[in-house]
Amino acid sequence: MIKRIGVLTSGGDSPGMNAAVRAITRIGINAGLEVFGIYNGYKGMVEGYIEPLTTESVSEILTRGGTVLGSARLPEFKDIEVRKKAIKQLQRRGIEAVVVIGGDGSYRGALELTHMGINCIGLPGTIDNDITCTDYTIGFMTALETVVDAVDKLRDTSNSHHRCSIVEVMGNRCGDLALWSGIACGAEIVVTSESGFDEQDILDRLRDLDQIKKKKHAIVIISEKITDVHQFAKRVTLNTGFSGRATVLGHIQRGGSPCPFDRMLASQMGEKAIDLLMQGIGGQCVAIRDNQIVAYPIERALVMPSSSKKPLTNLFERLG
Ligand code: F6P
């Protein structure tokens, strides 16, 4: 039976990571474990920035955005010598297992550590919703609320000035934030890496919205890393009846107090992670699929198709 576990947050932070740290710490301690916080992701593991967590030290963090453990990206963790250093730090403290809260890059590190004898469980912490094995990642719903709030405000001013607001949202290569906010805000056009970007077609559609449908404004939501939205806004002004304005929502989407859904999801997933580790299971990641909290082997999770996207693309098109 294991006695000591660690918990870390890795990659881009997301609202709800603290709720997960709190759940892991409290449920772990209540199950008889000692729980250690590993600070600044895998970097802190390598450097030995590791400290005990207590029931008290995780109070007041449930409602806070960001991560109290800090986060970092450490591409060097792919190097086995770097991982060996990290394992030594864990062994020195008697830490036998680790919960890794992060994105799919963090899962790969968790899998490698498991292969090297440290059982790891992954929890999906990212606003991108780009981990296909789970219907939702921790932080996605809060980020969605932030985007919806911003786009609703942009709609007001676009409407007053006969403008087309082009709003760039995060998502890495995943279009969920764009598509979901597009549906929730009634956007006219959504562009994601899944939908592709045909600029001429979009300009034609905007011209129709202005001249034929007599729309007072238009909202285009576009995933990051697709095009330069400021340049695109200039071409909208030149080629359609709307004046184009671009807004990049940026890191604002990563902050803020987690919404109740993310607090619940993080708490349930944290509970599942402890249950798995107590059974001596590692190399798995926790997911919510069809409203059930489940776990999959990380190797399988990384290549699983997502269950929910197609119906939403259809929904957006049918609402147009
Ligand atoms: O993975 C979360 C995320 O916010 C992505 O949406 C975005 O592409 C990336 O991280 C930004 O990374 P950074 O904070 O390192 O600039």
CSV table of C-alpha atoms and ligand atoms in Angstrom, one decimal:
chain,number,residue,atom,x,y,z
A,1,MET,CA,0.0,0.0,0.0
A,2,ILE,CA,1.4,3.4,-1.0
A,3,LYS,CA,2.0,6.0,1.7
A,4,ARG,CA,3.2,9.2,0.0
A,5,ILE,CA,2.1,10.8,-3.2
A,6,GLY,CA,2.9,14.0,-5.1
A,7,VAL,CA,0.7,16.4,-7.1
A,8,LEU,CA,1.8,18.8,-9.8
A,9,THR,CA,0.2,21.2,-12.3
A,10,SER,CA,1.9,21.4,-15.7
A,11,GLY,CA,1.5,23.2,-19.0
A,12,GLY,CA,-0.8,26.2,-19.4
A,13,ASP,CA,-2.8,26.8,-16.2
A,14,SER,CA,-6.5,26.5,-16.2
A,15,PRO,CA,-9.3,27.6,-13.7
A,16,GLY,CA,-10.1,24.6,-11.6
A,17,MET,CA,-6.6,23.3,-11.2
A,18,ASN,CA,-6.6,24.5,-7.6
A,19,ALA,CA,-9.9,22.7,-6.9
A,20,ALA,CA,-8.2,19.5,-8.2
A,21,VAL,CA,-5.2,20.0,-5.9
A,22,ARG,CA,-7.5,20.6,-3.0
A,23,ALA,CA,-9.5,17.4,-3.7
A,24,ILE,CA,-6.4,15.3,-4.2
A,25,THR,CA,-4.8,16.6,-1.0
A,26,ARG,CA,-7.9,16.3,1.2
A,27,ILE,CA,-9.2,13.0,-0.1
A,28,GLY,CA,-5.6,11.6,-0.1
A,29,ILE,CA,-5.0,12.6,3.5
A,30,ASN,CA,-8.4,11.3,4.6
A,31,ALA,CA,-7.4,8.0,3.0
A,32,GLY,CA,-4.2,7.9,5.1
A,33,LEU,CA,-1.8,9.2,2.6
A,34,GLU,CA,0.8,11.9,2.9
A,35,VAL,CA,0.5,14.4,0.1
A,36,PHE,CA,3.3,16.6,-1.4
A,37,GLY,CA,3.0,19.6,-3.7
A,38,ILE,CA,5.5,19.6,-6.5
A,39,TYR,CA,6.0,23.2,-7.5
A,40,ASN,CA,6.3,24.5,-11.1
A,41,GLY,CA,5.4,21.3,-12.8
A,42,TYR,CA,8.1,18.8,-13.9
A,43,LYS,CA,10.7,21.6,-13.4
A,44,GLY,CA,10.1,21.5,-9.7
A,45,MET,CA,10.2,17.7,-9.7
A,46,VAL,CA,13.7,17.8,-11.3
A,47,GLU,CA,14.9,20.6,-9.0
A,48,GLY,CA,13.3,19.1,-5.8
A,49,TYR,CA,10.9,22.0,-5.1
A,50,ILE,CA,8.6,19.7,-3.2
A,51,GLU,CA,6.7,20.5,0.0
A,52,PRO,CA,4.1,18.7,2.1
A,53,LEU,CA,0.5,19.8,1.7
A,54,THR,CA,-2.0,19.7,4.5
A,55,THR,CA,-5.8,20.0,4.8
A,56,GLU,CA,-5.3,23.6,6.0
A,57,SER,CA,-2.7,24.6,3.4
A,58,VAL,CA,-5.3,23.9,0.6
A,59,SER,CA,-8.1,25.8,2.2
A,60,GLU,CA,-9.3,29.0,0.5
A,61,ILE,CA,-8.0,27.8,-2.9
A,62,LEU,CA,-11.2,26.2,-4.3
A,63,THR,CA,-12.5,29.4,-5.7
A,64,ARG,CA,-9.1,30.8,-7.0
A,65,GLY,CA,-8.1,30.8,-10.6
A,66,GLY,CA,-4.5,29.9,-11.7
A,67,THR,CA,-2.6,27.2,-9.8
A,68,VAL,CA,-1.1,27.7,-6.3
A,69,LEU,CA,1.5,25.1,-7.3
A,70,GLY,CA,2.7,27.1,-10.2
A,71,SER,CA,3.1,25.7,-13.7
A,72,ALA,CA,5.8,25.4,-16.3
A,73,ARG,CA,6.5,23.7,-19.6
A,74,LEU,CA,9.6,21.5,-19.6
A,75,PRO,CA,10.4,20.0,-23.0
A,76,GLU,CA,13.6,18.6,-21.6
A,77,PHE,CA,11.5,16.1,-19.6
A,78,LYS,CA,11.6,14.0,-22.8
A,79,ASP,CA,15.2,13.3,-21.9
A,80,ILE,CA,15.6,10.1,-19.8
A,81,GLU,CA,18.5,11.6,-17.9
A,82,VAL,CA,16.3,14.5,-16.8
A,83,ARG,CA,13.6,12.1,-15.7
A,84,LYS,CA,16.1,10.1,-13.7
A,85,LYS,CA,17.0,13.2,-11.8
A,86,ALA,CA,13.3,13.8,-11.1
A,87,ILE,CA,12.8,10.3,-9.9
A,88,LYS,CA,15.7,10.6,-7.5
A,89,GLN,CA,14.1,13.7,-6.0
A,90,LEU,CA,10.9,11.7,-5.4
A,91,GLN,CA,12.7,8.7,-4.0
A,92,ARG,CA,14.6,10.8,-1.6
A,93,ARG,CA,11.3,11.9,-0.1
A,94,GLY,CA,9.6,8.5,-0.3
A,95,ILE,CA,7.1,9.7,-2.9
A,96,GLU,CA,5.8,6.6,-4.7
A,97,ALA,CA,3.1,8.0,-7.0
A,98,VAL,CA,2.1,11.3,-8.6
A,99,VAL,CA,-1.0,13.0,-9.9
A,100,VAL,CA,-0.2,15.2,-12.9
A,101,ILE,CA,-2.8,17.9,-13.8
A,102,GLY,CA,-2.2,19.2,-17.3
A,103,GLY,CA,-2.6,18.7,-21.0
A,104,ASP,CA,-1.5,15.9,-23.3
A,105,GLY,CA,2.2,16.9,-23.2
A,106,SER,CA,2.0,16.4,-19.4
A,107,TYR,CA,0.4,13.0,-19.9
A,108,ARG,CA,3.4,11.8,-21.9
A,109,GLY,CA,5.7,12.7,-19.0
A,110,ALA,CA,3.3,10.9,-16.6
A,111,LEU,CA,3.4,7.8,-18.8
A,112,GLU,CA,7.2,7.8,-19.0
A,113,LEU,CA,7.5,8.1,-15.2
A,114,THR,CA,5.0,5.2,-14.8
A,115,HIS,CA,7.3,3.1,-17.0
A,116,MET,CA,10.2,4.0,-14.8
A,117,GLY,CA,8.4,2.8,-11.6
A,118,ILE,CA,6.5,5.9,-10.3
A,119,ASN,CA,2.8,5.3,-10.8
A,120,CYS,CA,1.2,8.4,-12.3
A,121,ILE,CA,-2.4,9.4,-13.0
A,122,GLY,CA,-3.2,12.3,-15.4
A,123,LEU,CA,-6.0,14.8,-14.9
A,124,PRO,CA,-7.1,16.9,-17.9
A,125,GLY,CA,-6.3,20.5,-16.9
A,126,THR,CA,-6.5,22.9,-19.8
A,127,ILE,CA,-8.9,25.5,-21.2
A,128,ASP,CA,-8.5,24.0,-24.7
A,129,ASN,CA,-10.7,21.0,-24.3
A,130,ASP,CA,-8.2,19.3,-26.6
A,131,ILE,CA,-7.9,16.0,-24.8
A,132,THR,CA,-10.1,13.8,-26.9
A,133,CYS,CA,-10.7,11.0,-24.4
A,134,THR,CA,-12.7,13.3,-22.1
A,135,ASP,CA,-15.8,15.2,-23.0
A,136,TYR,CA,-14.6,18.2,-20.9
A,137,THR,CA,-11.3,19.3,-19.5
A,138,ILE,CA,-10.9,21.2,-16.2
A,139,GLY,CA,-11.1,24.9,-17.1
A,140,PHE,CA,-12.9,24.7,-20.4
A,141,MET,CA,-16.3,25.8,-19.1
A,142,THR,CA,-14.8,28.7,-17.2
A,143,ALA,CA,-12.9,29.9,-20.2
A,144,LEU,CA,-16.1,29.5,-22.3
A,145,GLU,CA,-17.9,31.8,-19.8
A,146,THR,CA,-15.1,34.3,-20.2
A,147,VAL,CA,-15.3,34.2,-24.0
A,148,VAL,CA,-19.1,34.5,-24.0
A,149,ASP,CA,-19.1,37.4,-21.6
A,150,ALA,CA,-16.5,39.2,-23.8
A,151,VAL,CA,-18.3,38.5,-27.1
A,152,ASP,CA,-21.7,39.6,-25.7
A,153,LYS,CA,-20.0,43.0,-24.9
A,154,LEU,CA,-18.4,43.2,-28.3
A,155,ARG,CA,-21.8,42.6,-29.9
A,156,ASP,CA,-23.3,45.7,-28.2
A,157,THR,CA,-20.6,48.0,-29.6
A,158,SER,CA,-20.5,46.3,-33.0
A,159,ASN,CA,-24.2,46.8,-33.3
A,160,SER,CA,-24.0,50.5,-32.7
A,161,HIS,CA,-21.3,51.0,-35.3
A,162,HIS,CA,-22.2,48.6,-38.1
A,163,ARG,CA,-19.1,46.6,-37.5
A,164,CYS,CA,-17.8,43.1,-37.9
A,165,SER,CA,-16.1,41.9,-34.7
A,166,ILE,CA,-13.5,39.3,-35.4
A,167,VAL,CA,-12.7,37.6,-32.1
A,168,GLU,CA,-9.6,35.4,-31.7
A,169,VAL,CA,-10.0,32.7,-29.0
A,170,MET,CA,-7.5,30.2,-27.6
A,171,GLY,CA,-7.7,26.5,-28.1
A,172,ASN,CA,-4.3,25.4,-29.4
A,173,ARG,CA,-5.3,23.3,-32.4
A,174,CYS,CA,-8.7,22.5,-31.0
A,175,GLY,CA,-11.8,24.5,-32.1
A,176,ASP,CA,-14.1,23.8,-29.2
A,177,LEU,CA,-13.8,27.2,-27.5
A,178,ALA,CA,-14.6,28.8,-30.8
A,179,LEU,CA,-17.4,26.5,-31.8
A,180,TRP,CA,-19.1,26.5,-28.3
A,181,SER,CA,-18.8,30.2,-27.9
A,182,GLY,CA,-20.0,30.7,-31.5
A,183,ILE,CA,-23.2,28.7,-30.7
A,184,ALA,CA,-23.6,30.3,-27.2
A,185,CYS,CA,-23.2,33.9,-28.6
A,186,GLY,CA,-25.0,33.5,-31.9
A,187,ALA,CA,-22.0,34.3,-33.9
A,188,GLU,CA,-22.5,34.6,-37.7
A,189,ILE,CA,-19.3,32.7,-38.6
A,190,VAL,CA,-16.9,30.4,-36.7
A,191,VAL,CA,-13.5,29.5,-38.1
A,192,THR,CA,-11.5,26.6,-36.6
A,193,SER,CA,-8.7,24.4,-37.8
A,194,GLU,CA,-11.3,21.7,-38.2
A,195,SER,CA,-13.5,23.9,-40.5
A,196,GLY,CA,-10.6,25.4,-42.4
A,197,PHE,CA,-10.2,29.1,-43.4
A,198,ASP,CA,-11.4,30.2,-46.8
A,199,GLU,CA,-11.0,34.0,-46.6
A,200,GLN,CA,-12.8,34.7,-49.9
A,201,ASP,CA,-15.8,32.7,-48.8
A,202,ILE,CA,-16.0,34.5,-45.5
A,203,LEU,CA,-15.8,37.9,-47.2
A,204,ASP,CA,-18.6,36.9,-49.6
A,205,ARG,CA,-20.8,35.7,-46.6
A,206,LEU,CA,-20.2,38.9,-44.8
A,207,ARG,CA,-21.2,41.0,-47.8
A,208,ASP,CA,-24.4,39.0,-48.0
A,209,LEU,CA,-25.1,39.5,-44.3
A,210,ASP,CA,-24.8,43.3,-44.9
A,211,GLN,CA,-26.4,43.7,-48.3
A,212,ILE,CA,-29.0,40.9,-48.5
A,213,LYS,CA,-29.8,40.1,-44.9
A,214,LYS,CA,-29.4,43.7,-43.7
A,215,LYS,CA,-27.6,42.7,-40.5
A,216,LYS,CA,-26.5,45.6,-38.3
A,217,HIS,CA,-23.3,43.8,-37.2
A,218,ALA,CA,-21.5,40.4,-37.6
A,219,ILE,CA,-19.5,38.4,-35.2
A,220,VAL,CA,-16.7,36.1,-36.5
A,221,ILE,CA,-15.1,33.8,-33.9
A,222,ILE,CA,-11.8,32.4,-35.0
A,223,SER,CA,-9.4,30.0,-33.3
A,224,GLU,CA,-5.9,31.2,-32.6
A,225,LYS,CA,-3.0,30.2,-35.0
A,226,ILE,CA,-5.1,30.4,-38.1
A,227,THR,CA,-4.6,33.9,-39.5
A,228,ASP,CA,-3.5,37.4,-38.5
A,229,VAL,CA,-6.9,38.7,-37.3
A,230,HIS,CA,-5.8,42.4,-37.4
A,231,GLN,CA,-4.9,42.1,-41.1
A,232,PHE,CA,-8.0,40.1,-41.7
A,233,ALA,CA,-10.1,42.9,-40.1
A,234,LYS,CA,-8.6,45.4,-42.6
A,235,ARG,CA,-9.6,43.2,-45.5
A,236,VAL,CA,-13.1,43.0,-44.0
A,237,THR,CA,-13.3,46.8,-44.0
A,238,LEU,CA,-12.1,47.0,-47.6
A,239,ASN,CA,-14.3,44.2,-49.1
A,240,THR,CA,-17.6,44.3,-47.2
A,241,GLY,CA,-20.0,46.9,-46.0
A,242,PHE,CA,-18.9,46.3,-42.3
A,243,SER,CA,-15.9,48.0,-40.8
A,244,GLY,CA,-13.8,45.2,-39.3
A,245,ARG,CA,-12.3,45.3,-35.8
A,246,ALA,CA,-10.2,42.5,-34.4
A,247,THR,CA,-10.0,41.5,-30.7
A,248,VAL,CA,-7.5,38.9,-29.4
A,249,LEU,CA,-8.9,37.7,-26.1
A,250,GLY,CA,-5.6,36.1,-25.2
A,251,HIS,CA,-4.6,35.0,-21.7
A,252,ILE,CA,-7.7,36.6,-20.1
A,253,GLN,CA,-9.3,33.3,-21.1
A,254,ARG,CA,-7.0,31.4,-18.7
A,255,GLY,CA,-7.8,33.4,-15.6
A,256,GLY,CA,-10.7,33.9,-13.2
A,257,SER,CA,-12.5,31.9,-10.5
A,258,PRO,CA,-13.6,28.5,-11.8
A,259,CYS,CA,-17.3,28.1,-12.5
A,260,PRO,CA,-19.2,25.5,-10.5
A,261,PHE,CA,-19.0,22.9,-13.3
A,262,ASP,CA,-15.1,23.1,-13.2
A,263,ARG,CA,-15.1,22.9,-9.4
A,264,MET,CA,-17.3,19.8,-9.5
A,265,LEU,CA,-15.3,18.2,-12.3
A,266,ALA,CA,-12.0,18.9,-10.6
A,267,SER,CA,-13.2,17.5,-7.3
A,268,GLN,CA,-14.7,14.3,-8.9
A,269,MET,CA,-11.6,13.7,-11.0
A,270,GLY,CA,-9.3,14.3,-8.0
A,271,GLU,CA,-11.3,11.6,-6.1
A,272,LYS,CA,-10.9,9.2,-9.0
A,273,ALA,CA,-7.2,9.8,-9.1
A,274,ILE,CA,-6.8,8.9,-5.4
A,275,ASP,CA,-8.9,5.8,-5.8
A,276,LEU,CA,-6.8,4.6,-8.7
A,277,LEU,CA,-3.5,5.2,-6.9
A,278,MET,CA,-4.8,3.4,-3.8
A,279,GLN,CA,-5.5,0.4,-5.9
A,280,GLY,CA,-1.9,0.5,-7.2
A,281,ILE,CA,-2.9,1.6,-10.7
A,282,GLY,CA,-0.7,4.0,-12.7
A,283,GLY,CA,-0.3,5.1,-16.3
A,284,GLN,CA,-4.0,6.1,-16.6
A,285,CYS,CA,-5.8,9.4,-17.1
A,286,VAL,CA,-9.1,10.4,-15.7
A,287,ALA,CA,-11.9,11.5,-18.0
A,288,ILE,CA,-15.6,12.4,-18.0
A,289,ARG,CA,-17.4,10.5,-20.8
A,290,ASP,CA,-21.1,10.4,-21.2
A,291,ASN,CA,-21.4,12.0,-17.7
A,292,GLN,CA,-19.4,9.2,-16.0
A,293,ILE,CA,-16.0,9.7,-14.4
A,294,VAL,CA,-13.8,7.0,-16.0
A,295,ALA,CA,-10.1,6.3,-16.6
A,296,TYR,CA,-8.2,5.1,-19.6
A,297,PRO,CA,-4.6,4.0,-20.1
A,298,ILE,CA,-2.7,7.0,-21.3
A,299,GLU,CA,-1.4,5.4,-24.5
A,300,ARG,CA,-5.0,4.7,-25.5
A,301,ALA,CA,-6.3,8.1,-24.4
A,302,LEU,CA,-3.8,10.0,-26.6
A,303,VAL,CA,-5.2,8.4,-29.8
A,304,MET,CA,-8.9,8.2,-28.9
A,305,PRO,CA,-11.4,10.0,-31.2
A,306,SER,CA,-13.5,12.6,-29.5
A,307,SER,CA,-17.2,11.8,-29.2
A,308,SER,CA,-19.0,15.1,-29.3
A,309,LYS,CA,-17.7,17.4,-32.1
A,310,LYS,CA,-19.7,16.5,-35.2
A,311,PRO,CA,-23.2,17.1,-33.8
A,312,LEU,CA,-22.1,20.6,-32.6
A,313,THR,CA,-20.7,21.5,-36.0
A,314,ASN,CA,-24.1,20.5,-37.5
A,315,LEU,CA,-25.9,22.5,-34.8
A,316,PHE,CA,-24.0,25.6,-35.6
A,317,GLU,CA,-24.7,25.3,-39.3
A,318,ARG,CA,-28.4,24.6,-38.7
A,319,LEU,CA,-28.7,27.7,-36.6
A,320,GLY,CA,-27.3,30.0,-39.4
B,1,F6P,O1,-2.9,25.2,-23.7
B,1,F6P,C1,-3.4,26.4,-23.2
B,1,F6P,C2,-3.0,27.6,-24.0
B,1,F6P,O2,-3.6,28.7,-23.4
B,1,F6P,C3,-3.4,27.5,-25.5
B,1,F6P,O3,-4.7,27.8,-25.7
B,1,F6P,C4,-2.4,28.5,-26.0
B,1,F6P,O4,-2.1,28.2,-27.4
B,1,F6P,C5,-1.2,28.4,-25.2
B,1,F6P,O5,-1.6,27.7,-24.0
B,1,F6P,C6,-0.5,29.6,-24.9
B,1,F6P,O6,0.7,29.3,-24.2
B,1,F6P,P1,1.5,30.4,-23.3
B,1,F6P,O7,0.8,30.7,-22.1
B,1,F6P,O8,2.8,29.6,-23.0
B,1,F6P,O9,1.7,31.6,-24.2
